[in-house]
mmCIF file of C-alpha atoms and ligand atoms in Angstrom:
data_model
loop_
_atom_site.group_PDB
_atom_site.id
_atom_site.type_symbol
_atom_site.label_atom_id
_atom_site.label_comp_id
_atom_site.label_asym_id
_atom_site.label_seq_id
_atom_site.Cartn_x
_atom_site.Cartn_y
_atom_site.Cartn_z
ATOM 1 C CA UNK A 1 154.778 90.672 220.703
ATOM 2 C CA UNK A 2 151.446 89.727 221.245
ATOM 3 C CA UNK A 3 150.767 89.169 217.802
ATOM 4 C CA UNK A 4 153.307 86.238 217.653
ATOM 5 C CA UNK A 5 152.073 84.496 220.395
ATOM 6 C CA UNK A 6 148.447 84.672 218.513
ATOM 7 C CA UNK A 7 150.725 83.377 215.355
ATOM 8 C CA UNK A 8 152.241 80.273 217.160
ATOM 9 C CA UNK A 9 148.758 79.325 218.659
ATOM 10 C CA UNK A 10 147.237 79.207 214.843
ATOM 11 C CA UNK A 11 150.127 77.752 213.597
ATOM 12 C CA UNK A 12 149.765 74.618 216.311
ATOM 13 C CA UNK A 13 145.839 74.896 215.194
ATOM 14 C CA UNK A 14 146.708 74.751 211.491
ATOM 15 C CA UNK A 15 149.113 71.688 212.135
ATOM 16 C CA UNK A 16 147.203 69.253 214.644
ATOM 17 C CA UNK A 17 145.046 69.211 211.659
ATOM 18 C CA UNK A 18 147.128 67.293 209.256
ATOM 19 C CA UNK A 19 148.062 64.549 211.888
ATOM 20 C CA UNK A 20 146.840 61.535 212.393
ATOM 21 C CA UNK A 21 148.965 59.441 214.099
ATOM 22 C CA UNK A 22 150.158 58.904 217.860
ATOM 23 C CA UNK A 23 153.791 59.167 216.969
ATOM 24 C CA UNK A 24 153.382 62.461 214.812
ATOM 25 C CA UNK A 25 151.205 63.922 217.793
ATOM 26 C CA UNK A 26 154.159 62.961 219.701
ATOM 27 C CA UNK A 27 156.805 64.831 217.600
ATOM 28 C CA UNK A 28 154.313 67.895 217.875
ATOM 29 C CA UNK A 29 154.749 68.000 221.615
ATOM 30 C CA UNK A 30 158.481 67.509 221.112
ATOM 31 C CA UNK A 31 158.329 70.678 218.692
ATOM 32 C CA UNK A 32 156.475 72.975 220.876
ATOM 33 C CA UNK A 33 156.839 72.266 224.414
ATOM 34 C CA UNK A 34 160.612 70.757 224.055
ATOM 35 C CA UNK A 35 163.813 72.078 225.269
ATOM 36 C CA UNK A 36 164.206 73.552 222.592
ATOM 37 C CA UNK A 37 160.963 74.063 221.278
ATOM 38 C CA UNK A 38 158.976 77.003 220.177
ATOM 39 C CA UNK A 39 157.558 77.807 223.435
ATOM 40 C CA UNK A 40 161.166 77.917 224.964
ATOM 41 C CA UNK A 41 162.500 80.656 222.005
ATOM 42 C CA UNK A 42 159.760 82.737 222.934
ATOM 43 C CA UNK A 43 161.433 82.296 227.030
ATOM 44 C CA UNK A 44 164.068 83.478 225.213
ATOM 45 C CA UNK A 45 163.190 86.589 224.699
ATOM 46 C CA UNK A 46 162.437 88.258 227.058
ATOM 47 C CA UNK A 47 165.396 89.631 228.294
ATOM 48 C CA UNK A 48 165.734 91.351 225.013
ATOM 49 C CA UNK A 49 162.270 93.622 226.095
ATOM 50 C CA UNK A 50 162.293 96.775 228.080
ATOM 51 C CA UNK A 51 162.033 95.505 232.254
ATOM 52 C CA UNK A 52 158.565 96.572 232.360
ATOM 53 C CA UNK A 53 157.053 94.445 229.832
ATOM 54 C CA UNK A 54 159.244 91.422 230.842
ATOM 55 C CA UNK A 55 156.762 90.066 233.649
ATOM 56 C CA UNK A 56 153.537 90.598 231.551
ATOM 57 C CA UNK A 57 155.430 88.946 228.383
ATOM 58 C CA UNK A 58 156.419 86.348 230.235
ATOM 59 C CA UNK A 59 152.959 85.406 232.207
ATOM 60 C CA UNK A 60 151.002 85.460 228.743
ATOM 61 C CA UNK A 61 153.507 82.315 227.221
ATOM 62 C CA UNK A 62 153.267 80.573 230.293
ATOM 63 C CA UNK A 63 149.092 80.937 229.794
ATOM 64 C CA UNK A 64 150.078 79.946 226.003
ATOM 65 C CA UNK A 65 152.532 76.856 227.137
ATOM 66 C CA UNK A 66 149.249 75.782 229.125
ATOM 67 C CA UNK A 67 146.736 76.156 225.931
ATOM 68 C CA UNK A 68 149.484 74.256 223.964
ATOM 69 C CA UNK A 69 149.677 71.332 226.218
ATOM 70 C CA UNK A 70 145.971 71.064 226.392
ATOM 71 C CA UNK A 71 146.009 71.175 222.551
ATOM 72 C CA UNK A 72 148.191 68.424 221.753
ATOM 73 C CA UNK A 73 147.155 66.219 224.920
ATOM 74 C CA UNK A 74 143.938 66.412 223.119
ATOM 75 C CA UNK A 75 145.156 65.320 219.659
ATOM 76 C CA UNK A 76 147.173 62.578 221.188
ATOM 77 C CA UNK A 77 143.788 61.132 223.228
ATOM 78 C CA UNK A 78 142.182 61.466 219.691
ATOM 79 C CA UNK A 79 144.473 60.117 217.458
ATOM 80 C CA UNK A 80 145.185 56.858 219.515
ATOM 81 C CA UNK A 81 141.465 56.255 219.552
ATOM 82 C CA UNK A 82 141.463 55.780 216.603
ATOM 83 C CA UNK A 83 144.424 53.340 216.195
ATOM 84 C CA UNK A 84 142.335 51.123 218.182
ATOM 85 C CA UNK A 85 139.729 50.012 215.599
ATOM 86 C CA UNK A 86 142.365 50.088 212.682
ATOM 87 C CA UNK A 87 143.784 47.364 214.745
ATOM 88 C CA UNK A 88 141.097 45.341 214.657
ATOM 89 C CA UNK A 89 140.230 45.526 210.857
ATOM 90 C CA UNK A 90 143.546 45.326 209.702
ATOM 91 C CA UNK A 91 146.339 44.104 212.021
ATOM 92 C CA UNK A 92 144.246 41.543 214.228
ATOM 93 C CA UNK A 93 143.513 38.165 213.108
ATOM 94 C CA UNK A 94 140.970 37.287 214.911
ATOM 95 C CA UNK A 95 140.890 33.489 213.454
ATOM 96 C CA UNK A 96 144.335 32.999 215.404
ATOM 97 C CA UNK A 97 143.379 30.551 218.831
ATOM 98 C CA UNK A 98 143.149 32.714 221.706
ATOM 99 C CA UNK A 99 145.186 32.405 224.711
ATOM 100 C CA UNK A 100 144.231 29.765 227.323
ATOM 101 C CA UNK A 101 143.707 31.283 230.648
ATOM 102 C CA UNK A 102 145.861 28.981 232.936
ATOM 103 C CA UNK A 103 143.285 27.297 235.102
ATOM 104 C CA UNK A 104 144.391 25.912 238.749
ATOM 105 C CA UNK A 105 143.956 22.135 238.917
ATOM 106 C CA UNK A 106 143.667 19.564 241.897
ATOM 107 C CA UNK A 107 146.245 18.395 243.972
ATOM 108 C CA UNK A 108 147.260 14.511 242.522
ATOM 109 C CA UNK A 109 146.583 13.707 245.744
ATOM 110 C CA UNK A 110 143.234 15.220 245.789
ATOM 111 C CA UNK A 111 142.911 13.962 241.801
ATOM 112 C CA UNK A 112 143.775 10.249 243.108
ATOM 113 C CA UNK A 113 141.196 10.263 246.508
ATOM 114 C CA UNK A 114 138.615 11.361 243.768
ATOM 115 C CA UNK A 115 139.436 8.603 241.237
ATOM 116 C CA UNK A 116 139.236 6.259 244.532
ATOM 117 C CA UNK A 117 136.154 7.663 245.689
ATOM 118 C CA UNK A 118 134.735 7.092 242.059
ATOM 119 C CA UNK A 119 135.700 3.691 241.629
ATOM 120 C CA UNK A 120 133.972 2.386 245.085
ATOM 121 C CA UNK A 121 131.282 4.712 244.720
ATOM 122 C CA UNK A 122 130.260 2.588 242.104
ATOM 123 C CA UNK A 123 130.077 -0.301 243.963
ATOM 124 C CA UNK A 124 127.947 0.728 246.308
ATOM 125 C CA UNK A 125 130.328 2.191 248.843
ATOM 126 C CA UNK A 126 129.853 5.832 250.776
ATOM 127 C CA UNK A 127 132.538 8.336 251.600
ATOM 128 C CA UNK A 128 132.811 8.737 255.479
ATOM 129 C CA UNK A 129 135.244 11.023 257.421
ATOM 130 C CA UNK A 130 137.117 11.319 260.870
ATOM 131 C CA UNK A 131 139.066 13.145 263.262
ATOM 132 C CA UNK A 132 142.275 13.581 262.884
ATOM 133 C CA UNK A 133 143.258 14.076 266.266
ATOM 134 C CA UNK A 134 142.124 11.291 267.678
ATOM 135 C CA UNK A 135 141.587 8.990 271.096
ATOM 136 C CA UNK A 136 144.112 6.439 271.846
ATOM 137 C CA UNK A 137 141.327 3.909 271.974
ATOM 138 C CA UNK A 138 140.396 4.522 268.262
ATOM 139 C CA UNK A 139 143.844 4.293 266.804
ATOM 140 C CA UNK A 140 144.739 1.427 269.028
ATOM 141 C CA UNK A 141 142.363 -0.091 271.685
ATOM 142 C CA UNK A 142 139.481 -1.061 269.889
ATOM 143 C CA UNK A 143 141.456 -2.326 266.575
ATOM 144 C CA UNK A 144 142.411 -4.977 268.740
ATOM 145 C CA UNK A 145 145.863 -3.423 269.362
ATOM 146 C CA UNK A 146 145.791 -3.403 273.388
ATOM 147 C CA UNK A 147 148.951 -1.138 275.123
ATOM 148 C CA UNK A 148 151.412 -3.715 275.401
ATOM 149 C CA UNK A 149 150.799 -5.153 271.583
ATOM 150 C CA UNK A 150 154.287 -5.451 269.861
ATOM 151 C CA UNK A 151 152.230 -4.346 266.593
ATOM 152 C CA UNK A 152 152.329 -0.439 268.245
ATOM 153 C CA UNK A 153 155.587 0.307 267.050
ATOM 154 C CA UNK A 154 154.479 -0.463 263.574
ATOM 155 C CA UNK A 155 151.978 2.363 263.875
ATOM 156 C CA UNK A 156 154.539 5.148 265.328
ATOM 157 C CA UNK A 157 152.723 7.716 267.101
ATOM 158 C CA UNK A 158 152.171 11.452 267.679
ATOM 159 C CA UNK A 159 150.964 11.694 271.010
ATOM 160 C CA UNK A 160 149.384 14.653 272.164
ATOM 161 C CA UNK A 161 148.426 13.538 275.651
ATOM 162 C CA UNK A 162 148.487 9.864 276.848
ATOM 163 C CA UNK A 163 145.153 8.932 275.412
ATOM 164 C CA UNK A 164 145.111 11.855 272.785
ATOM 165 C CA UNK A 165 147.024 11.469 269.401
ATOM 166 C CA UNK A 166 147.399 12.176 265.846
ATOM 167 C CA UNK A 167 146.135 9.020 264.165
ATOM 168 C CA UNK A 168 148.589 7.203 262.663
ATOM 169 C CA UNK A 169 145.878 5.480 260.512
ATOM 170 C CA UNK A 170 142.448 5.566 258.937
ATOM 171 C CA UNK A 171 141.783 2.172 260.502
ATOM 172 C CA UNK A 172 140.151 4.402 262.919
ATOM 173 C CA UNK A 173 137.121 5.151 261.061
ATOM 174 C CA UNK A 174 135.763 1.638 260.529
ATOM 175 C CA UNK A 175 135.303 1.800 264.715
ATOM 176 C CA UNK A 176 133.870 5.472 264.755
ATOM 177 C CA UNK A 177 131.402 4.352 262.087
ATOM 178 C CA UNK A 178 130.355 0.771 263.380
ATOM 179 C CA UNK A 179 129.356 2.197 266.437
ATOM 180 C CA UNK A 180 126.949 4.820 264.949
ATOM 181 C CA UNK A 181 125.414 1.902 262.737
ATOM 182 C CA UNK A 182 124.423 -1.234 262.402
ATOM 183 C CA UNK A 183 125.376 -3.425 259.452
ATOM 184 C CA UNK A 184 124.988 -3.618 256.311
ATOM 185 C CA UNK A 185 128.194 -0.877 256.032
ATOM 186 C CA UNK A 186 130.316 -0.045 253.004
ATOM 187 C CA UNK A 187 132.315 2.878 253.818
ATOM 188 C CA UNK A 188 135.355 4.096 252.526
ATOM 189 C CA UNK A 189 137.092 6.785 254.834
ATOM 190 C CA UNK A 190 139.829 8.501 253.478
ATOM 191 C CA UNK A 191 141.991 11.582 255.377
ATOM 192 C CA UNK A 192 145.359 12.102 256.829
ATOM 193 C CA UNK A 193 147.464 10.492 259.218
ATOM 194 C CA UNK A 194 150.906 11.007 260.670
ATOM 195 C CA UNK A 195 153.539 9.019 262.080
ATOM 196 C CA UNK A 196 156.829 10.157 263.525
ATOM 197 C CA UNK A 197 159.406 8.978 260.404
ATOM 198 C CA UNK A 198 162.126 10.960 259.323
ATOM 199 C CA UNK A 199 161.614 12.747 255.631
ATOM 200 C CA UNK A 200 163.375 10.788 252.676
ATOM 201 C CA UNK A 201 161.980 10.384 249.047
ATOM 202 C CA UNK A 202 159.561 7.314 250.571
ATOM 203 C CA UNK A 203 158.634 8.356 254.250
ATOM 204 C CA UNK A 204 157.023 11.667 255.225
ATOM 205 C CA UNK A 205 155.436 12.211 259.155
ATOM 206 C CA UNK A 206 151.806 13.110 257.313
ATOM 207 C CA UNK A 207 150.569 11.149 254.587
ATOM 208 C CA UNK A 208 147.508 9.964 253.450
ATOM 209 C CA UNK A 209 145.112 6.994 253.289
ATOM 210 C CA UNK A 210 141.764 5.625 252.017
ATOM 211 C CA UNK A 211 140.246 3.015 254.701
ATOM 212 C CA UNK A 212 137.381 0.543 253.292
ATOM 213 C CA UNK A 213 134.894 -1.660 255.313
ATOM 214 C CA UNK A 214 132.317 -3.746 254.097
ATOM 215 C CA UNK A 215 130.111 -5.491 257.128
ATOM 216 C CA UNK A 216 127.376 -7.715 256.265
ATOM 217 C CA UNK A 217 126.298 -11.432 256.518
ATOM 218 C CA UNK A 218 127.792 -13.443 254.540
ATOM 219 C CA UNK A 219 130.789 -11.263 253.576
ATOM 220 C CA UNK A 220 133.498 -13.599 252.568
ATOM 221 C CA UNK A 221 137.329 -13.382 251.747
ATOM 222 C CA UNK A 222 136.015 -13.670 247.964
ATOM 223 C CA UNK A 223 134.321 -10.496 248.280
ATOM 224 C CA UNK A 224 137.111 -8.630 249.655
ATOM 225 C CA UNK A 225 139.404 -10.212 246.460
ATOM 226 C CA UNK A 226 136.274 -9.105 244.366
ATOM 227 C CA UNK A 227 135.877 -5.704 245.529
ATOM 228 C CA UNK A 228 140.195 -5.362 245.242
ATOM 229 C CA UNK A 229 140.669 -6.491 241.643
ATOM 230 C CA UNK A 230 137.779 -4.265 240.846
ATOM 231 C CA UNK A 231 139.430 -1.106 242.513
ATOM 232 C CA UNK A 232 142.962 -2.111 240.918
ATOM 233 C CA UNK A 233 141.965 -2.576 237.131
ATOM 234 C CA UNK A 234 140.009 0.343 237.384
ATOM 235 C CA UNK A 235 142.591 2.360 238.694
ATOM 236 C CA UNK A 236 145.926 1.326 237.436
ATOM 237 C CA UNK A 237 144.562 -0.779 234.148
ATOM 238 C CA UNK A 238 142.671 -3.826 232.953
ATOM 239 C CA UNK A 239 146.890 -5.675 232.181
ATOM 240 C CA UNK A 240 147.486 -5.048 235.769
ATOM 241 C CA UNK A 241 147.390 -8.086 237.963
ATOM 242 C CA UNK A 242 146.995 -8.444 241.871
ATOM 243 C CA UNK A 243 148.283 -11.141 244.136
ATOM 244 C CA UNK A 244 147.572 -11.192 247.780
ATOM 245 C CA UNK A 245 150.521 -12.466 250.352
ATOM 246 C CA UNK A 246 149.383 -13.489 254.326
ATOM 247 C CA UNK A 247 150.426 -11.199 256.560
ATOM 248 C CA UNK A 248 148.978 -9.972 260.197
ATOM 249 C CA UNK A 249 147.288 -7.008 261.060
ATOM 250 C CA UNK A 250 145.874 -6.540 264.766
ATOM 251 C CA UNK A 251 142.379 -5.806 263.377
ATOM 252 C CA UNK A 252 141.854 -8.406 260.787
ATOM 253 C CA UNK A 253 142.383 -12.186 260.501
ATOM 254 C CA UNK A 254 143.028 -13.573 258.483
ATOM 255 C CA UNK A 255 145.365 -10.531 256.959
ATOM 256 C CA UNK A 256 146.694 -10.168 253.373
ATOM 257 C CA UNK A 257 149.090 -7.544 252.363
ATOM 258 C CA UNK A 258 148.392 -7.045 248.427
ATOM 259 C CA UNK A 259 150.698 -6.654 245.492
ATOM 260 C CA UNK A 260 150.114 -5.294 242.007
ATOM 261 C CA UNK A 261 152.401 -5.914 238.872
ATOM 262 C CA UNK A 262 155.060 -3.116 238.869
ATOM 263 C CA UNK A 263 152.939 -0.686 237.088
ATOM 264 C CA UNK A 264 156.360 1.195 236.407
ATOM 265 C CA UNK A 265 158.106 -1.721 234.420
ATOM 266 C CA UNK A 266 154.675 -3.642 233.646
ATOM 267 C CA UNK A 267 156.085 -6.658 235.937
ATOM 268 C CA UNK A 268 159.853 -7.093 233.891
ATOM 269 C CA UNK A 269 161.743 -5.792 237.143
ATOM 270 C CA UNK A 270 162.720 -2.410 237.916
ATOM 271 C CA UNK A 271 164.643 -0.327 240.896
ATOM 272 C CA UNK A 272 160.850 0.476 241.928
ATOM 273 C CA UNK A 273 159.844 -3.289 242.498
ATOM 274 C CA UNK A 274 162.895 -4.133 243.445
ATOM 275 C CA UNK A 275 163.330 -6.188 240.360
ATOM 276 C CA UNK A 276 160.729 -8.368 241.986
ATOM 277 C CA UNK A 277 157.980 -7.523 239.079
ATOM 278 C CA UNK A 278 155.849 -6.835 242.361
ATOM 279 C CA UNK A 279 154.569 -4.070 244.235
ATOM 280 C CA UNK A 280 152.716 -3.744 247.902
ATOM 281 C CA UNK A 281 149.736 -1.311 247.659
ATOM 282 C CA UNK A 282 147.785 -2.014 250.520
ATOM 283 C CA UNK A 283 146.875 -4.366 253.461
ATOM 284 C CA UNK A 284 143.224 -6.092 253.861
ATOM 285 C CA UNK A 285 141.722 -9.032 255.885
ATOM 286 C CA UNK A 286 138.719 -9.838 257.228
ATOM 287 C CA UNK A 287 137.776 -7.867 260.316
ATOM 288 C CA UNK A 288 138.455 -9.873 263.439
ATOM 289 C CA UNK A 289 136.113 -11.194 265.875
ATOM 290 C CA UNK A 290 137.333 -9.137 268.713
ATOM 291 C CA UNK A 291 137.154 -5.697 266.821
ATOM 292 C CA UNK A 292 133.173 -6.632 266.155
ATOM 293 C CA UNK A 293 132.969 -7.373 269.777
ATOM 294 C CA UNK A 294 134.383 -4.004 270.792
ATOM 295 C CA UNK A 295 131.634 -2.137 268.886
ATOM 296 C CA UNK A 296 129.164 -4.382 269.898
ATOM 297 C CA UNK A 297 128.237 -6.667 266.619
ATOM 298 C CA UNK A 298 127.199 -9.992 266.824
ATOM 299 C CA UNK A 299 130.295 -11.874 265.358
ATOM 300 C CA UNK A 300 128.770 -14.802 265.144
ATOM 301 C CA UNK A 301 126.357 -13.424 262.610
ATOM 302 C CA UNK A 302 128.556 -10.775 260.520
ATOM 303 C CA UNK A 303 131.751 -11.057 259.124
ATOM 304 C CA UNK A 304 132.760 -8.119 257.005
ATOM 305 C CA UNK A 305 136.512 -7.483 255.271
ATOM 306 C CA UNK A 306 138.748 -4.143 255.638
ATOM 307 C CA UNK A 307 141.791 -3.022 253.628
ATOM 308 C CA UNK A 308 143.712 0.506 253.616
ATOM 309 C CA UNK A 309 146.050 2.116 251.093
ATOM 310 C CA UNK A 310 148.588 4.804 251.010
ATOM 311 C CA UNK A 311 147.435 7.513 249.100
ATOM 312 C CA UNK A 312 150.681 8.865 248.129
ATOM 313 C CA UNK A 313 151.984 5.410 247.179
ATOM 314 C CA UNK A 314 149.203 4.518 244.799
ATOM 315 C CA UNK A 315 149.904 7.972 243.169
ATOM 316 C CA UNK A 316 153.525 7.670 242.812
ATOM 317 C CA UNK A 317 153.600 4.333 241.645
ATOM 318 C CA UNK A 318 150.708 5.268 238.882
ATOM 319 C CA UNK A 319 152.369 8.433 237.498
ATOM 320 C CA UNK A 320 155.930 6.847 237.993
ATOM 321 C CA UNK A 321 156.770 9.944 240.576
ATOM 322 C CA UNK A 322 160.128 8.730 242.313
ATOM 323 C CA UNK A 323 159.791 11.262 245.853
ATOM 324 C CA UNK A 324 157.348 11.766 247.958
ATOM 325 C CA UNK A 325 158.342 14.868 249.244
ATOM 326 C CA UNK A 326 157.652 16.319 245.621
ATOM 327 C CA UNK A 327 153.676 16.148 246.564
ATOM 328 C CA UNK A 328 154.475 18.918 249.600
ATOM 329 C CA UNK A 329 156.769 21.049 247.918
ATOM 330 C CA UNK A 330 153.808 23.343 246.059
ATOM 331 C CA UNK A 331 156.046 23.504 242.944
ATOM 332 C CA UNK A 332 153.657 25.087 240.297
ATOM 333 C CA UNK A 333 156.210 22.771 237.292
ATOM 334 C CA UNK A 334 155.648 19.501 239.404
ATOM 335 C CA UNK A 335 151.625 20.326 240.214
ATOM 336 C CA UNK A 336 150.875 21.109 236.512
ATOM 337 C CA UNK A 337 151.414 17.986 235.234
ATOM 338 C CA UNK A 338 148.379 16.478 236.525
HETATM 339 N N1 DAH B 1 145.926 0.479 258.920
HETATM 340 C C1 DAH B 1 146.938 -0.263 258.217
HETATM 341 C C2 DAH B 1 148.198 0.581 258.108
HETATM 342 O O1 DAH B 1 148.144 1.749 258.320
HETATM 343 C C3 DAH B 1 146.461 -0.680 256.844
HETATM 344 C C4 DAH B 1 145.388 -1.684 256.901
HETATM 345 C C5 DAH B 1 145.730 -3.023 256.865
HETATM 346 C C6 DAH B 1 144.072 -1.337 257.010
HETATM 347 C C7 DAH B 1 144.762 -4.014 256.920
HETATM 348 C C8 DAH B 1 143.083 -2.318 257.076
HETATM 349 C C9 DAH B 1 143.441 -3.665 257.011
HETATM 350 O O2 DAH B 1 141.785 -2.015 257.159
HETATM 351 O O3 DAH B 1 142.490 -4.588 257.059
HETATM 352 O O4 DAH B 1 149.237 0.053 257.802
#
């Protein structure tokens, strides 16, 4: 009996020889240690042997089931190793173009407070920053926008506490920063700012905009049209053209509220411009007397402009983006595009 287990073990030895491949190895494994497999006949015999030889039989294949597993795990490690490099000489092409590894990109709203930043960086303008939660006389008070001003309800507001809020604007900034410095200032302060609307494809209660300021001597209306047209051909496109309508803001006077050609239907008339070949981006004017006076500049001797834009908008209308709420939602197909 013994002799036939030594048989089986040479035989395996004689046979993991001649293979070579992961899938024969396989078989091998199959053939031995299977159900119904070499290893499993032997099982079988044991009844057949006289009861005091049984346990002894039976211990010595279960050391031999042991070997044979070792064996063959062996082979398999061995073979597959070298499967590996055949791959590479003959299977792999390595002139084919790799796959890209998918790299995260900015926010568009991130992407279009960069391009912003880039554009007036160039003309001399610095990148400030503010609180978001912010004093009632910041968002209000010292923009010339006293507590009974009918203007308030334009500017809808989180309050946290009566003189605490969420600003509902970056206008904010231009006070924070004039009374830290004295002129010359060219700031542009962008961040978010909330305001109590109801979600639809246009409104959202946090949004986000870029302020500019530009305080000097001699800073005239011309500048501020200057400084505009620059921004907008930059950033939408040299056959985009600007007009600028009067309006009112609390802070500036005179105001201007300022329209671009629908950069959607390139001025024809679409549903975006309302078939007006016009679209409102943001509102400007030059700063107001009594805002100077409230930080303490001379207004007889400055005069400076100020203008803010709605992130959001300036993005949707450049990329043609229909809902607002799509810049929230964090879908990956939406996001990618940019
Ligand atoms: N703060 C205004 C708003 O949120 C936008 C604005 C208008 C800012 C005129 C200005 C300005 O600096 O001069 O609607």
């Amino acid at each position: 009996m013994t002799e036939k287990l030594e048989e089986v073990k040479s035989n395996l030895q004689d046979e993991t020889k001649t293979i070579t491949t992961r899938k024969d190895a396989e078989q091998l494994k199959i053939k031995y240690l299977g159900r119904k497999g070499i290893v499993n006949d032997l099982m079988k015999l044991i009844p057949a042997l006289p009861t005091e030889k049984r346990a002894a039989f039976g211990q010595r294949v279960n050391f031999l089931k042991i070997e044979i597993a070792d064996i063959i795990d062996e082979l398999i490690t061995k073979v597959s190793a070298e499967v590996i490099p055949k791959i590479k000489t003959e299977l792999f092409d390595i002139t084919l173009p790799g796959k890209r590894p998918f790299i995260g990109k900015k926010h568009p709203i991130t992407q279009t407070i960069d391009d912003i930043k880039e554009v007036f960086a160039r003309l001399g303008f610095d990148v400030v920053y503010g609180p978001e939660v912010e004093l009632e006389y910041y968002n209000f008070e010292a923009l010339n926008i006293p507590t009974d001003h009918p203007s308030r309800t334009d500017f809808d507001t989180f309050y946290i506490r009566d003189d605490v809020l969420l600003r509902s604007q970056t206008s904010t900034v231009q006070i924070r920063i004039m009374e830290k410095q004295k002129p010359p200032i060219r700031i542009i302060a962008p961040g978010r700012v909330y305001r109590p609307d109801t979600v639809d494809a246009r409104h959202s209660f946090m949004f986000h905009q870029v302020e500019g300021l530009f305080v000097d001597e001699g800073v005239s209306f011309a500048d501020l049209k200057g400084v505009l047209n620059q921004f907008i051909k930059t950033y939408f496109g040299q056959n985009i053209r600007m007009r600028l309508r009067p309006s009112f803001f609390p802070f500036t006077e005179p105001s201007a509220e300022v329209d671009i050609s629908c950069s959607i239907c390139g001025g024809r008339g679409c549903s975006v411009c309302s078939y007006s070949g016009w679209v409102e981006i943001l509102g400007a004017g030059m700063v107001d007397p009594n805002v100077f006076k409230a930080v303490h500049y001379d207004e007889e001797k400055y005069t400076g402009f100020a203008f803010g834009m709605g992130v959001e908008r300036i993005t949707m209308l450049k990329y043609g983006i229909c809902d607002i709420r799509l810049f929230y939602e964090n879908d990956i197909r939406f996001l990618s595009q940019f």
